[in-house]
Amino acid sequence: MDRAEILLQLRSSLSEVLNREVPELQEDARLFDDLSLDSTSVIELLMSLEDTVGLQIDPEELGPEVFRTVATLAEYVEAGLAKTANA
């Protein structure tokens, strides 16, 4: 899965979790400030990503920096998928 596909899946998952359409997803958008995510929606988002892209979430790797922006979350997903592919 390449970066563009990850961003499309993030947009879809965010729309589902936020119960509203997210028409355009800028990589510098801040998840909490710009997109209005909260702690509950973060958990829902991670569960959605586990289901839709096969991401294996390691709670030890989840720091606040992962959820700073769309780009930092996309990088986390990319790294997680690469780790899964290499396992």
Coordinates of C-alpha atoms in Angstrom, one line a residue:
M1 CA 0.0 0.0 0.0
D2 CA 1.5 3.3 -1.0
R3 CA 1.2 6.7 0.6
A4 CA -1.7 7.9 -1.6
E5 CA -3.7 4.7 -0.7
I6 CA -2.9 5.2 3.0
L7 CA -4.1 8.8 2.8
L8 CA -7.3 7.7 1.0
Q9 CA -7.9 5.1 3.7
L10 CA -7.2 7.7 6.5
R11 CA -9.8 10.0 4.9
S12 CA -12.3 7.3 4.7
S13 CA -11.7 6.1 8.3
L14 CA -11.8 9.7 9.6
S15 CA -15.1 10.4 7.9
E16 CA -16.5 7.2 9.5
V17 CA -15.2 8.1 13.0
L18 CA -16.2 11.7 12.8
N19 CA -19.6 11.0 11.3
R20 CA -19.0 13.6 8.7
E21 CA -17.5 13.8 5.2
V22 CA -13.8 14.8 5.2
P23 CA -13.6 15.9 1.5
E24 CA -10.0 16.9 1.4
L25 CA -7.2 15.7 3.7
Q26 CA -4.1 17.9 3.9
E27 CA -1.1 16.2 5.4
D28 CA -0.4 19.2 7.7
A29 CA -3.9 19.1 9.2
R30 CA -3.7 18.6 12.9
L31 CA -5.8 15.7 14.0
F32 CA -7.1 17.2 17.3
D33 CA -7.1 20.9 16.5
D34 CA -8.2 21.0 12.8
L35 CA -10.2 17.7 12.5
S36 CA -11.6 17.7 16.1
L37 CA -10.5 14.2 17.1
D38 CA -10.7 13.4 20.7
S39 CA -9.4 10.4 22.7
T40 CA -12.4 8.2 22.0
S41 CA -12.3 8.9 18.3
V42 CA -8.6 8.1 18.2
I43 CA -9.4 4.6 19.5
E44 CA -12.1 4.2 16.9
L45 CA -9.8 5.4 14.2
L46 CA -7.1 2.9 15.2
M47 CA -9.6 0.1 15.3
S48 CA -10.8 1.1 11.8
L49 CA -7.3 1.1 10.5
E50 CA -6.6 -2.3 12.0
D51 CA -9.7 -3.6 10.2
T52 CA -9.3 -1.9 6.8
V53 CA -5.6 -1.9 6.1
G54 CA -4.5 -4.8 8.3
L55 CA -2.4 -2.6 10.6
Q56 CA -1.1 -4.2 13.7
I57 CA -1.1 -1.6 16.5
D58 CA 1.6 -1.8 19.2
P59 CA 0.4 0.3 22.1
E60 CA 4.0 0.7 23.2
E61 CA 4.7 2.7 20.0
L62 CA 1.8 5.1 20.4
G63 CA 3.0 8.4 21.6
P64 CA 1.3 11.8 21.2
E65 CA 3.6 12.5 18.2
V66 CA 1.8 9.8 16.2
F67 CA -1.4 11.9 16.3
R68 CA 0.1 15.3 15.7
T69 CA -0.9 15.6 12.0
V70 CA -2.3 13.5 9.2
A71 CA 1.3 13.1 8.0
T72 CA 2.6 11.7 11.3
L73 CA -0.3 9.3 11.4
A74 CA 0.3 8.3 7.8
E75 CA 4.0 7.7 8.6
Y76 CA 3.0 5.5 11.5
V77 CA 0.7 3.5 9.3
E78 CA 3.4 3.1 6.6
A79 CA 5.9 1.9 9.2
G80 CA 3.5 -0.5 10.7
L81 CA 2.5 -2.0 7.3
A82 CA 6.2 -2.3 6.4
K83 CA 6.9 -4.1 9.7
T84 CA 4.0 -6.5 9.1
A85 CA 5.2 -7.2 5.5
N86 CA 8.7 -8.0 6.7
A87 CA 7.5 -10.3 9.5

